[in-house]
């Protein structure tokens, strides 16, 4: 399913080391030569995308929600709920793997798809992830950061809050805890080396602009905390960053 997820532009972590295919032939479930065959139906939940026959967006999303670890699953479901820049025509010439394709999957559509999973435990797991999902999460790193907050029982923030700076400009932040005047920012390292994500600016220009933006947020009386991918993936390091910002985990029963 990760193969189809990549074609749909869903927020998957990493690239599968095997091409994953679905077969309804019990004898064809063996994997070899870099191809992983998964037993499943091909009579429904299948469509064409970029010249390939793939599991449709809802089925792909829910299958992964029922099998991936929580943080990775939340990233996939979040991305499925984001408004795509365009709707897939299925034409290979129009397809772009770097953007979400297909219709935005509303919560109702995802819950309906979850009910078709083969076991009640997978259905319940997928339903819980859908409940936590949020279409305002704009990247895999932001989704996984929020998942780590959930797992460590930290208060959840508002997403994509906008602040009017004293310069007259507007700054939009990844995370905001209004009760603490606390802003959180995920530093995705991919934006620095990739010229397209820098808008043609040099790395030094991007870093200096981010520093000025952070200072402008602090001038509003906000506390700003930042973390990168490695810190987010380290539970102790990530918890320290959040607690240093004033957040306190909520323990069961409180």
mmCIF file of C-alpha atoms in Angstrom:
data_model
loop_
_atom_site.group_PDB
_atom_site.id
_atom_site.type_symbol
_atom_site.label_atom_id
_atom_site.label_comp_id
_atom_site.label_asym_id
_atom_site.label_seq_id
_atom_site.Cartn_x
_atom_site.Cartn_y
_atom_site.Cartn_z
ATOM 1 C CA UNK A 1 0.000 0.000 0.000
ATOM 2 C CA UNK A 2 2.940 2.341 0.516
ATOM 3 C CA UNK A 3 3.592 2.189 -3.216
ATOM 4 C CA UNK A 4 0.103 3.487 -3.980
ATOM 5 C CA UNK A 5 0.437 6.056 -1.187
ATOM 6 C CA UNK A 6 3.501 7.505 -2.881
ATOM 7 C CA UNK A 7 1.595 7.793 -6.151
ATOM 8 C CA UNK A 8 -1.281 9.555 -4.358
ATOM 9 C CA UNK A 9 1.183 11.971 -2.765
ATOM 10 C CA UNK A 10 0.192 10.877 0.745
ATOM 11 C CA UNK A 11 2.464 11.624 3.692
ATOM 12 C CA UNK A 12 4.442 8.399 3.935
ATOM 13 C CA UNK A 13 7.803 8.156 5.667
ATOM 14 C CA UNK A 14 10.583 6.741 3.516
ATOM 15 C CA UNK A 15 10.352 4.706 0.329
ATOM 16 C CA UNK A 16 9.343 1.007 0.373
ATOM 17 C CA UNK A 17 12.185 -1.319 -0.553
ATOM 18 C CA UNK A 18 9.765 -3.471 -2.566
ATOM 19 C CA UNK A 19 7.079 -2.757 -5.122
ATOM 20 C CA UNK A 20 3.820 -3.706 -3.400
ATOM 21 C CA UNK A 21 1.053 -5.292 -5.466
ATOM 22 C CA UNK A 22 -2.371 -6.666 -4.553
ATOM 23 C CA UNK A 23 -3.550 -10.044 -5.859
ATOM 24 C CA UNK A 24 -6.760 -11.992 -5.251
ATOM 25 C CA UNK A 25 -5.058 -15.295 -6.123
ATOM 26 C CA UNK A 26 -4.073 -17.156 -2.912
ATOM 27 C CA UNK A 27 -1.343 -18.927 -4.875
ATOM 28 C CA UNK A 28 0.156 -15.620 -5.988
ATOM 29 C CA UNK A 29 0.854 -14.238 -2.541
ATOM 30 C CA UNK A 30 4.577 -14.998 -2.566
ATOM 31 C CA UNK A 31 7.075 -12.151 -2.810
ATOM 32 C CA UNK A 32 10.225 -12.268 -4.931
ATOM 33 C CA UNK A 33 12.457 -10.201 -7.217
ATOM 34 C CA UNK A 34 11.722 -6.968 -5.359
ATOM 35 C CA UNK A 35 7.934 -7.374 -5.641
ATOM 36 C CA UNK A 36 5.811 -7.876 -2.527
ATOM 37 C CA UNK A 37 2.445 -9.477 -3.275
ATOM 38 C CA UNK A 38 -0.365 -8.811 -0.818
ATOM 39 C CA UNK A 39 -3.507 -10.908 -0.822
ATOM 40 C CA UNK A 40 -6.618 -8.761 -1.224
ATOM 41 C CA UNK A 41 -9.557 -7.916 -3.435
ATOM 42 C CA UNK A 42 -9.066 -6.261 -6.805
ATOM 43 C CA UNK A 43 -12.791 -6.154 -7.588
ATOM 44 C CA UNK A 44 -13.334 -2.787 -5.884
ATOM 45 C CA UNK A 45 -11.286 -0.008 -4.330
ATOM 46 C CA UNK A 46 -9.037 0.133 -7.407
ATOM 47 C CA UNK A 47 -8.600 2.946 -9.944
ATOM 48 C CA UNK A 48 -6.121 4.360 -12.463
ATOM 49 C CA UNK A 49 -3.577 7.009 -11.501
ATOM 50 C CA UNK A 50 -0.663 8.236 -13.573
ATOM 51 C CA UNK A 51 -1.099 5.327 -15.970
ATOM 52 C CA UNK A 52 -1.050 2.738 -13.175
ATOM 53 C CA UNK A 53 -3.780 0.596 -11.628
ATOM 54 C CA UNK A 54 -3.648 1.388 -7.908
ATOM 55 C CA UNK A 55 -5.777 1.010 -4.808
ATOM 56 C CA UNK A 56 -7.942 4.118 -4.540
ATOM 57 C CA UNK A 57 -7.106 6.940 -2.170
ATOM 58 C CA UNK A 58 -9.535 5.993 0.610
ATOM 59 C CA UNK A 59 -8.569 2.310 0.585
ATOM 60 C CA UNK A 60 -4.855 3.134 0.495
ATOM 61 C CA UNK A 61 -5.181 5.564 3.396
ATOM 62 C CA UNK A 62 -7.198 3.227 5.602
ATOM 63 C CA UNK A 63 -5.115 0.134 4.902
ATOM 64 C CA UNK A 64 -2.045 2.058 6.070
ATOM 65 C CA UNK A 65 -3.907 3.533 9.054
ATOM 66 C CA UNK A 66 -4.676 -0.009 10.156
ATOM 67 C CA UNK A 67 -1.096 -1.270 9.895
ATOM 68 C CA UNK A 68 1.475 1.528 10.361
ATOM 69 C CA UNK A 69 2.752 2.766 13.694
ATOM 70 C CA UNK A 70 0.642 5.565 15.164
ATOM 71 C CA UNK A 71 2.813 8.529 14.170
ATOM 72 C CA UNK A 72 3.303 7.353 10.586
ATOM 73 C CA UNK A 73 -0.369 6.437 10.256
ATOM 74 C CA UNK A 74 -1.458 9.871 11.486
ATOM 75 C CA UNK A 75 0.782 11.532 8.881
ATOM 76 C CA UNK A 76 -0.898 9.522 6.118
ATOM 77 C CA UNK A 77 -4.441 10.259 7.306
ATOM 78 C CA UNK A 78 -3.689 13.964 7.854
ATOM 79 C CA UNK A 79 -2.381 14.248 4.302
ATOM 80 C CA UNK A 80 -5.440 12.493 2.867
ATOM 81 C CA UNK A 81 -7.679 15.154 4.438
ATOM 82 C CA UNK A 82 -5.735 18.130 3.061
ATOM 83 C CA UNK A 83 -7.202 20.026 0.136
ATOM 84 C CA UNK A 84 -5.198 18.962 -2.950
ATOM 85 C CA UNK A 85 -4.147 21.683 -5.418
ATOM 86 C CA UNK A 86 -5.901 19.832 -8.216
ATOM 87 C CA UNK A 87 -8.021 16.770 -8.858
ATOM 88 C CA UNK A 88 -6.431 13.802 -10.587
ATOM 89 C CA UNK A 89 -7.483 13.183 -14.168
ATOM 90 C CA UNK A 90 -5.682 9.850 -14.231
ATOM 91 C CA UNK A 91 -3.554 11.031 -17.179
ATOM 92 C CA UNK A 92 0.132 10.248 -16.896
ATOM 93 C CA UNK A 93 1.007 13.654 -18.355
ATOM 94 C CA UNK A 94 -0.882 15.458 -15.567
ATOM 95 C CA UNK A 95 0.346 13.393 -12.650
ATOM 96 C CA UNK A 96 2.784 14.847 -10.079
ATOM 97 C CA UNK A 97 3.928 12.626 -7.213
ATOM 98 C CA UNK A 98 4.967 15.617 -5.056
ATOM 99 C CA UNK A 99 1.427 16.911 -4.490
ATOM 100 C CA UNK A 100 -1.710 15.248 -3.071
ATOM 101 C CA UNK A 101 -4.038 13.882 -5.729
ATOM 102 C CA UNK A 102 -7.686 12.945 -5.845
ATOM 103 C CA UNK A 103 -10.548 14.245 -3.757
ATOM 104 C CA UNK A 104 -10.134 15.450 -0.193
ATOM 105 C CA UNK A 105 -11.129 12.559 2.058
ATOM 106 C CA UNK A 106 -13.682 13.810 4.557
ATOM 107 C CA UNK A 107 -13.894 12.134 7.946
ATOM 108 C CA UNK A 108 -17.139 10.375 6.940
ATOM 109 C CA UNK A 109 -15.472 8.795 3.888
ATOM 110 C CA UNK A 110 -12.549 7.582 5.971
ATOM 111 C CA UNK A 111 -14.800 6.118 8.669
ATOM 112 C CA UNK A 112 -16.810 4.270 6.019
ATOM 113 C CA UNK A 113 -13.598 2.869 4.541
ATOM 114 C CA UNK A 114 -12.371 1.856 7.997
ATOM 115 C CA UNK A 115 -15.484 -0.251 8.527
ATOM 116 C CA UNK A 116 -14.382 -2.485 5.647
ATOM 117 C CA UNK A 117 -11.109 -3.519 7.284
ATOM 118 C CA UNK A 118 -10.848 -7.222 7.961
ATOM 119 C CA UNK A 119 -10.632 -7.224 11.747
ATOM 120 C CA UNK A 120 -12.319 -5.262 14.522
ATOM 121 C CA UNK A 121 -8.948 -4.362 16.065
ATOM 122 C CA UNK A 122 -7.784 -2.757 12.813
ATOM 123 C CA UNK A 123 -11.130 -0.990 12.451
ATOM 124 C CA UNK A 124 -10.854 0.456 15.962
ATOM 125 C CA UNK A 125 -7.235 1.464 15.415
ATOM 126 C CA UNK A 126 -8.027 3.243 12.156
ATOM 127 C CA UNK A 127 -11.058 4.952 13.712
ATOM 128 C CA UNK A 128 -8.909 6.316 16.546
ATOM 129 C CA UNK A 129 -6.336 7.703 14.116
ATOM 130 C CA UNK A 130 -9.079 9.342 12.047
ATOM 131 C CA UNK A 131 -10.396 10.934 15.260
ATOM 132 C CA UNK A 132 -6.974 12.482 15.969
ATOM 133 C CA UNK A 133 -6.340 13.556 12.351
ATOM 134 C CA UNK A 134 -6.360 17.193 11.266
ATOM 135 C CA UNK A 135 -6.277 18.531 7.676
ATOM 136 C CA UNK A 136 -4.475 21.677 8.861
ATOM 137 C CA UNK A 137 -1.283 19.722 9.433
ATOM 138 C CA UNK A 138 0.871 20.711 6.461
ATOM 139 C CA UNK A 139 3.708 18.175 6.465
ATOM 140 C CA UNK A 140 4.740 14.718 7.595
ATOM 141 C CA UNK A 141 7.010 16.281 10.210
ATOM 142 C CA UNK A 142 4.187 18.380 11.661
ATOM 143 C CA UNK A 143 1.854 15.373 11.782
ATOM 144 C CA UNK A 144 4.424 13.163 13.440
ATOM 145 C CA UNK A 145 5.295 15.912 15.932
ATOM 146 C CA UNK A 146 1.637 16.080 16.917
ATOM 147 C CA UNK A 147 1.506 12.289 17.182
ATOM 148 C CA UNK A 148 4.481 12.324 19.557
ATOM 149 C CA UNK A 149 2.694 14.954 21.662
ATOM 150 C CA UNK A 150 -0.354 12.699 21.830
ATOM 151 C CA UNK A 151 1.709 9.644 22.778
ATOM 152 C CA UNK A 152 3.482 11.585 25.534
ATOM 153 C CA UNK A 153 0.185 13.150 26.703
ATOM 154 C CA UNK A 154 1.161 16.775 26.129
ATOM 155 C CA UNK A 155 -1.629 19.331 25.603
ATOM 156 C CA UNK A 156 -2.433 19.623 21.915
ATOM 157 C CA UNK A 157 -1.847 22.930 20.128
ATOM 158 C CA UNK A 158 -3.808 24.910 17.600
ATOM 159 C CA UNK A 159 -2.433 24.522 14.091
ATOM 160 C CA UNK A 160 -1.438 27.200 11.578
ATOM 161 C CA UNK A 161 -2.179 30.233 13.755
ATOM 162 C CA UNK A 162 -1.548 33.673 12.208
ATOM 163 C CA UNK A 163 0.018 36.617 14.032
ATOM 164 C CA UNK A 164 0.142 40.263 12.943
ATOM 165 C CA UNK A 165 3.738 41.402 13.433
ATOM 166 C CA UNK A 166 4.744 44.944 14.360
ATOM 167 C CA UNK A 167 6.244 45.326 10.886
ATOM 168 C CA UNK A 168 2.781 44.905 9.374
ATOM 169 C CA UNK A 169 3.584 41.453 8.038
ATOM 170 C CA UNK A 170 1.765 38.275 9.071
ATOM 171 C CA UNK A 171 3.517 35.205 10.448
ATOM 172 C CA UNK A 172 1.859 31.786 10.399
ATOM 173 C CA UNK A 173 3.124 29.233 12.910
ATOM 174 C CA UNK A 174 3.033 25.441 12.920
ATOM 175 C CA UNK A 175 1.797 25.115 16.523
ATOM 176 C CA UNK A 176 0.325 27.491 19.104
ATOM 177 C CA UNK A 177 -0.661 27.006 22.745
ATOM 178 C CA UNK A 178 -2.601 30.230 23.466
ATOM 179 C CA UNK A 179 -2.882 29.608 27.213
ATOM 180 C CA UNK A 180 0.940 29.753 27.448
ATOM 181 C CA UNK A 181 1.642 32.286 24.682
ATOM 182 C CA UNK A 182 3.791 29.484 23.280
ATOM 183 C CA UNK A 183 4.611 28.871 19.638
ATOM 184 C CA UNK A 184 6.199 25.685 18.281
ATOM 185 C CA UNK A 185 7.975 25.304 14.950
ATOM 186 C CA UNK A 186 9.094 22.114 13.205
ATOM 187 C CA UNK A 187 12.308 22.602 11.228
ATOM 188 C CA UNK A 188 12.145 20.370 8.191
ATOM 189 C CA UNK A 189 15.702 20.183 6.894
ATOM 190 C CA UNK A 190 14.548 19.410 3.350
ATOM 191 C CA UNK A 191 13.664 23.039 2.650
ATOM 192 C CA UNK A 192 17.287 24.192 2.980
ATOM 193 C CA UNK A 193 19.093 22.192 0.266
ATOM 194 C CA UNK A 194 16.133 22.169 -2.166
ATOM 195 C CA UNK A 195 16.099 25.392 -4.174
ATOM 196 C CA UNK A 196 12.418 24.979 -5.122
ATOM 197 C CA UNK A 197 11.379 25.081 -1.470
ATOM 198 C CA UNK A 198 13.595 28.121 -0.817
ATOM 199 C CA UNK A 199 11.907 30.114 -3.573
ATOM 200 C CA UNK A 200 15.260 30.728 -5.235
ATOM 201 C CA UNK A 201 16.814 32.245 -2.101
ATOM 202 C CA UNK A 202 20.156 31.182 -0.700
ATOM 203 C CA UNK A 203 20.277 29.015 2.410
ATOM 204 C CA UNK A 204 21.786 31.943 4.322
ATOM 205 C CA UNK A 205 18.908 34.215 3.272
ATOM 206 C CA UNK A 206 16.323 31.658 4.418
ATOM 207 C CA UNK A 207 18.037 31.172 7.786
ATOM 208 C CA UNK A 208 18.323 34.931 8.384
ATOM 209 C CA UNK A 209 14.657 35.504 7.458
ATOM 210 C CA UNK A 210 13.537 32.751 9.831
ATOM 211 C CA UNK A 211 15.634 34.270 12.614
ATOM 212 C CA UNK A 212 14.078 37.704 12.014
ATOM 213 C CA UNK A 213 10.612 36.162 11.947
ATOM 214 C CA UNK A 214 11.259 34.372 15.234
ATOM 215 C CA UNK A 215 12.472 37.614 16.848
ATOM 216 C CA UNK A 216 9.332 39.379 15.593
ATOM 217 C CA UNK A 217 7.155 36.711 17.231
ATOM 218 C CA UNK A 218 9.048 37.107 20.498
ATOM 219 C CA UNK A 219 8.485 40.861 20.294
ATOM 220 C CA UNK A 220 4.763 40.087 20.589
ATOM 221 C CA UNK A 221 5.409 38.430 23.949
ATOM 222 C CA UNK A 222 5.403 34.889 22.565
ATOM 223 C CA UNK A 223 7.807 32.135 23.572
ATOM 224 C CA UNK A 224 9.136 30.224 20.555
ATOM 225 C CA UNK A 225 10.403 26.651 20.698
ATOM 226 C CA UNK A 226 11.839 24.739 17.739
ATOM 227 C CA UNK A 227 12.759 21.173 16.984
ATOM 228 C CA UNK A 228 14.059 19.190 14.041
ATOM 229 C CA UNK A 229 13.372 15.653 12.831
ATOM 230 C CA UNK A 230 16.035 13.992 14.978
ATOM 231 C CA UNK A 231 14.834 15.745 18.149
ATOM 232 C CA UNK A 232 11.219 14.877 17.416
ATOM 233 C CA UNK A 233 12.092 11.205 16.954
ATOM 234 C CA UNK A 234 13.919 11.109 20.312
ATOM 235 C CA UNK A 235 11.188 10.916 23.013
ATOM 236 C CA UNK A 236 13.377 12.280 25.823
ATOM 237 C CA UNK A 237 14.804 15.136 23.738
ATOM 238 C CA UNK A 238 11.389 16.098 22.370
ATOM 239 C CA UNK A 239 9.777 16.004 25.823
ATOM 240 C CA UNK A 240 12.512 18.291 27.194
ATOM 241 C CA UNK A 241 11.931 20.858 24.438
ATOM 242 C CA UNK A 242 8.196 20.893 25.187
ATOM 243 C CA UNK A 243 8.599 21.051 28.959
ATOM 244 C CA UNK A 244 11.224 23.805 28.647
ATOM 245 C CA UNK A 245 8.519 25.754 26.811
ATOM 246 C CA UNK A 246 6.186 25.344 29.792
ATOM 247 C CA UNK A 247 4.086 22.359 28.700
ATOM 248 C CA UNK A 248 3.211 19.703 31.242
ATOM 249 C CA UNK A 249 2.050 16.177 30.306
ATOM 250 C CA UNK A 250 -1.507 15.388 31.341
ATOM 251 C CA UNK A 251 -1.527 12.186 33.346
ATOM 252 C CA UNK A 252 -4.432 9.670 33.240
ATOM 253 C CA UNK A 253 -7.172 10.522 35.702
ATOM 254 C CA UNK A 254 -6.407 14.230 35.800
#
